[in-house]
CSV table of C-alpha atoms in Angstrom, one decimal:
chain,number,residue,atom,x,y,z
A,1,ASN,CA,-24.9,22.0,110.2
A,2,ALA,CA,-28.2,24.7,109.5
A,3,GLY,CA,-31.4,22.0,110.3
A,4,VAL,CA,-33.4,21.9,107.4
A,5,ILE,CA,-34.0,24.2,106.6
A,6,GLN,CA,-37.5,26.3,105.1
A,7,THR,CA,-38.5,29.4,102.5
A,8,PRO,CA,-39.7,31.9,102.9
A,9,ARG,CA,-40.3,32.3,106.4
A,10,HIS,CA,-43.6,33.9,106.3
A,11,LYS,CA,-45.6,35.0,103.0
A,12,VAL,CA,-48.9,36.8,102.8
A,13,THR,CA,-50.7,36.0,99.2
A,14,GLY,CA,-54.5,36.9,97.0
A,15,LYS,CA,-56.9,34.8,97.0
A,16,GLY,CA,-56.0,32.8,93.6
A,17,GLN,CA,-52.4,33.7,93.5
A,18,GLU,CA,-50.0,30.8,93.3
A,19,ALA,CA,-47.1,29.9,96.2
A,20,THR,CA,-44.8,27.9,96.4
A,21,LEU,CA,-43.2,26.9,99.5
A,22,TRP,CA,-38.9,25.7,100.3
A,23,CYS,CA,-38.0,22.8,102.1
A,24,GLU,CA,-33.9,22.0,102.4
A,25,PRO,CA,-33.9,18.8,103.7
A,26,ILE,CA,-30.7,17.9,106.3
A,27,SER,CA,-27.6,16.8,103.5
A,28,GLY,CA,-27.6,13.2,103.2
A,29,HIS,CA,-31.2,12.2,104.5
A,30,SER,CA,-32.9,10.2,102.0
A,31,ALA,CA,-36.5,11.2,103.3
A,32,VAL,CA,-38.5,14.7,103.6
A,33,PHE,CA,-42.2,15.1,104.7
A,34,TRP,CA,-44.1,18.2,104.5
A,35,TYR,CA,-47.7,18.6,107.4
A,36,ARG,CA,-49.2,22.0,107.7
A,37,GLN,CA,-50.4,22.6,110.7
A,38,THR,CA,-53.5,25.1,112.1
A,39,ILE,CA,-55.5,26.0,115.5
A,40,VAL,CA,-57.8,24.2,114.4
A,41,GLN,CA,-57.3,21.1,113.2
A,42,GLY,CA,-54.0,20.9,114.7
A,43,LEU,CA,-50.6,19.1,112.7
A,44,GLU,CA,-51.5,17.4,109.1
A,45,PHE,CA,-49.6,15.2,107.1
A,46,LEU,CA,-49.3,16.2,103.2
A,47,THR,CA,-46.8,14.0,101.3
A,48,TYR,CA,-43.5,12.4,102.3
A,49,PHE,CA,-40.2,11.6,99.9
A,50,ARG,CA,-38.6,9.5,99.8
A,51,ASN,CA,-35.1,9.4,97.5
A,52,GLN,CA,-36.7,12.5,96.1
A,53,ALA,CA,-39.7,9.6,95.4
A,54,PRO,CA,-43.5,10.8,95.8
A,55,ILE,CA,-44.3,7.8,98.0
A,56,ASP,CA,-47.5,8.5,99.5
A,57,ASP,CA,-49.6,11.8,99.5
A,58,SER,CA,-52.5,10.7,100.8
A,59,GLY,CA,-52.8,14.1,102.9
A,60,MET,CA,-53.1,16.6,99.5
A,61,PRO,CA,-55.9,17.8,98.8
A,62,LYS,CA,-56.5,16.6,95.4
A,63,GLU,CA,-56.6,20.6,93.6
A,64,ARG,CA,-54.6,23.2,94.2
A,65,PHE,CA,-51.7,21.2,96.0
A,66,SER,CA,-48.8,19.7,94.5
A,67,ALA,CA,-44.9,18.5,95.7
A,68,GLN,CA,-42.1,17.7,94.1
A,69,MET,CA,-38.3,16.7,95.1
A,70,PRO,CA,-36.2,17.5,91.6
A,71,ASN,CA,-32.7,16.9,93.1
A,72,GLN,CA,-32.0,15.7,97.1
A,73,SER,CA,-31.3,19.2,98.1
A,74,HIS,CA,-34.7,20.6,97.6
A,75,SER,CA,-38.4,20.0,97.5
A,76,THR,CA,-40.7,22.7,96.7
A,77,LEU,CA,-44.6,22.7,97.8
A,78,LYS,CA,-47.3,24.5,95.3
A,79,ILE,CA,-50.7,26.0,96.0
A,80,GLN,CA,-52.3,26.6,92.6
A,81,SER,CA,-55.6,29.7,92.9
A,82,THR,CA,-54.6,29.7,97.2
A,83,GLN,CA,-57.6,30.4,99.2
A,84,PRO,CA,-57.9,31.4,102.9
A,85,GLN,CA,-58.6,28.4,103.9
A,86,ASP,CA,-55.0,27.7,103.1
A,87,SER,CA,-53.8,29.4,105.4
A,88,ALA,CA,-50.9,27.8,107.5
A,89,VAL,CA,-48.5,27.2,108.7
A,90,TYR,CA,-45.9,24.0,106.5
A,91,LEU,CA,-44.0,22.4,108.3
A,92,CYS,CA,-41.1,20.2,106.0
A,93,ALA,CA,-39.3,17.6,108.1
A,94,SER,CA,-36.1,15.1,107.1
A,95,SER,CA,-35.3,12.0,108.4
A,96,LEU,CA,-32.5,9.6,107.6
A,97,LEU,CA,-34.4,6.5,106.9
A,98,GLY,CA,-37.4,7.2,106.7
A,99,GLY,CA,-40.8,6.9,108.2
A,100,GLN,CA,-39.6,5.0,111.8
A,101,ASP,CA,-36.7,7.6,112.5
A,102,THR,CA,-36.6,10.5,113.7
A,103,GLN,CA,-37.7,13.3,111.6
A,104,TYR,CA,-36.1,16.7,112.3
A,105,PHE,CA,-38.6,19.6,111.6
A,106,GLY,CA,-37.6,23.4,110.2
A,107,PRO,CA,-39.1,26.5,111.4
A,108,GLY,CA,-42.3,26.1,109.1
A,109,THR,CA,-43.9,28.4,106.6
A,110,ARG,CA,-46.4,31.1,107.7
A,111,LEU,CA,-49.2,31.5,104.9
A,112,LEU,CA,-51.4,34.0,105.1
A,113,VAL,CA,-54.0,34.3,102.5
A,114,LEU,CA,-56.1,37.0,102.4
B,1,GLU,CA,-62.3,9.4,111.7
B,2,GLN,CA,-59.2,10.5,115.1
B,3,GLN,CA,-57.2,8.7,114.2
B,4,VAL,CA,-54.7,9.5,117.3
B,5,GLN,CA,-56.5,10.4,120.6
B,6,GLN,CA,-54.2,12.7,123.0
B,7,SER,CA,-55.0,12.7,126.5
B,8,PRO,CA,-55.7,15.2,129.0
B,9,ALA,CA,-55.8,18.4,126.0
B,10,SER,CA,-54.1,20.3,128.6
B,11,LEU,CA,-52.1,20.0,131.8
B,12,VAL,CA,-50.9,22.8,134.8
B,13,LEU,CA,-48.5,21.6,136.6
B,14,GLN,CA,-45.8,22.6,139.8
B,15,GLU,CA,-42.2,22.9,139.0
B,16,GLY,CA,-41.4,19.9,140.1
B,17,GLU,CA,-45.1,17.9,139.9
B,18,ASN,CA,-44.3,15.0,137.4
B,19,ALA,CA,-46.2,14.1,134.0
B,20,GLU,CA,-48.1,11.7,132.9
B,21,LEU,CA,-49.3,12.2,129.1
B,22,GLN,CA,-51.1,9.3,127.4
B,23,CYS,CA,-51.5,8.6,123.3
B,24,SER,CA,-54.2,5.7,122.5
B,25,PHE,CA,-54.3,4.8,118.5
B,26,SER,CA,-57.5,3.5,116.5
B,27,ILE,CA,-54.7,1.2,114.8
B,28,PHE,CA,-52.6,-1.3,115.9
B,29,THR,CA,-48.8,0.9,115.1
B,30,ASN,CA,-45.1,-0.4,116.0
B,31,GLN,CA,-44.4,3.2,114.8
B,32,VAL,CA,-44.6,5.7,118.2
B,33,GLN,CA,-42.9,9.1,118.3
B,34,TRP,CA,-43.4,12.3,120.8
B,35,PHE,CA,-42.2,15.3,119.8
B,36,TYR,CA,-42.5,18.6,121.6
B,37,GLN,CA,-43.6,21.8,120.5
B,38,ARG,CA,-42.6,25.4,122.1
B,39,PRO,CA,-44.6,28.4,121.2
B,40,GLY,CA,-43.5,29.9,117.8
B,41,GLY,CA,-40.9,27.1,118.2
B,42,ARG,CA,-39.9,24.1,116.0
B,43,LEU,CA,-40.7,20.6,116.2
B,44,VAL,CA,-38.7,18.6,118.4
B,45,SER,CA,-38.6,15.0,118.3
B,46,LEU,CA,-38.4,13.3,122.0
B,47,LEU,CA,-37.9,9.9,122.0
B,48,TYR,CA,-39.2,7.3,119.0
B,49,ASN,CA,-40.4,3.9,121.0
B,50,PRO,CA,-41.8,1.2,118.3
B,51,SER,CA,-42.8,-1.2,121.8
B,52,GLY,CA,-42.0,-1.5,125.4
B,53,THR,CA,-40.4,1.5,127.5
B,54,LYS,CA,-38.0,3.7,126.6
B,55,GLN,CA,-35.9,6.6,128.9
B,56,SER,CA,-34.2,9.9,127.8
B,57,GLY,CA,-33.5,12.3,130.7
B,58,ARG,CA,-36.4,13.1,132.4
B,59,LEU,CA,-38.7,11.3,130.1
B,60,THR,CA,-39.8,8.5,129.7
B,61,SER,CA,-42.1,6.8,127.4
B,62,THR,CA,-44.3,3.3,127.5
B,63,THR,CA,-45.4,1.8,124.6
B,64,VAL,CA,-47.7,-1.2,124.7
B,65,ILE,CA,-48.8,-2.7,120.8
B,66,LYS,CA,-51.9,-4.4,121.7
B,67,GLU,CA,-53.3,-2.1,123.8
B,68,ARG,CA,-53.0,0.6,120.7
B,69,ARG,CA,-51.7,3.5,123.5
B,70,SER,CA,-47.7,4.6,124.6
B,71,SER,CA,-47.2,6.7,127.4
B,72,LEU,CA,-44.6,10.0,128.4
B,73,HIS,CA,-43.3,10.3,131.5
B,74,ILE,CA,-42.5,13.7,132.7
B,75,SER,CA,-40.5,13.2,136.0
B,76,SER,CA,-39.6,16.6,138.3
B,77,SER,CA,-40.8,19.4,135.7
B,78,GLN,CA,-39.2,23.0,135.1
B,79,ILE,CA,-40.2,25.9,133.6
B,80,THR,CA,-38.8,25.6,130.7
B,81,ASP,CA,-40.3,22.3,129.8
B,82,SER,CA,-44.1,23.7,129.0
B,83,GLY,CA,-45.5,24.0,125.4
B,84,THR,CA,-47.7,21.7,123.1
B,85,TYR,CA,-46.8,17.4,123.8
B,86,LEU,CA,-47.3,15.1,120.1
B,87,CYS,CA,-47.2,11.3,119.3
B,88,ALA,CA,-47.5,10.8,116.2
B,89,MET,CA,-47.8,6.9,114.4
B,90,GLU,CA,-47.2,5.4,111.1
B,91,ASP,CA,-50.1,4.2,109.4
B,92,ASN,CA,-48.3,2.6,105.3
B,93,ASN,CA,-46.5,5.4,105.5
B,94,ALA,CA,-48.0,8.6,106.5
B,95,PRO,CA,-47.4,10.4,110.3
B,96,ARG,CA,-50.6,11.0,111.7
B,97,PHE,CA,-50.4,13.7,114.9
B,98,GLY,CA,-52.7,13.7,117.7
B,99,ALA,CA,-53.6,17.3,118.9
B,100,GLY,CA,-51.2,17.4,121.6
B,101,THR,CA,-51.8,17.8,125.1
B,102,LYS,CA,-50.5,21.5,126.4
B,103,LEU,CA,-48.0,21.6,129.6
B,104,THR,CA,-47.9,24.6,131.3
B,105,VAL,CA,-45.2,24.1,135.0
B,106,LYS,CA,-45.6,27.3,136.6
B,107,PRO,CA,-42.6,27.9,139.0
């Protein structure tokens, strides 16, 4: 079991470009979470899917950020028109049942917007 | 408003000493988890403790819902326990994390 897989591990984009981050949850897990981690803000919740359906996206910036889970084996986080303040480590986690269950985190994607 | 407060922000111990980490919440919650992260490493779930006392090896967590707090006790600390400990609560399905306690255990 490789655990939660995130690709790419590192991404550098220019200001205004689009970035797409991928997450493959642990097989059989019904819930997928996206977080953003920075030194200043710490770990921030972005969005949450259960059985591929969006449950809570209250942490997502309303503009430029979107997340999808087209099938049970992967989820994507897309950032349009990236800005330097989007630079962070983006973490994906999955759990068997949802929020009331142990979350397993991926290694993260380190995004740097120049 | 910071919904999850952790203290202390940092803690330095000698190997073998015990550590007590605190977490307080702005709302009543029965969904509390403790996580650990080594520098550059993955976040790892340590304990899920909605209420009462839970133990896992040298880790003991106590959550008191009516007082909106949870603690993590690490007994006989080891150098490899060094890292950041985060607590999280669930607020309407959305996990909210504290800023963490950075623990350094020295030989």
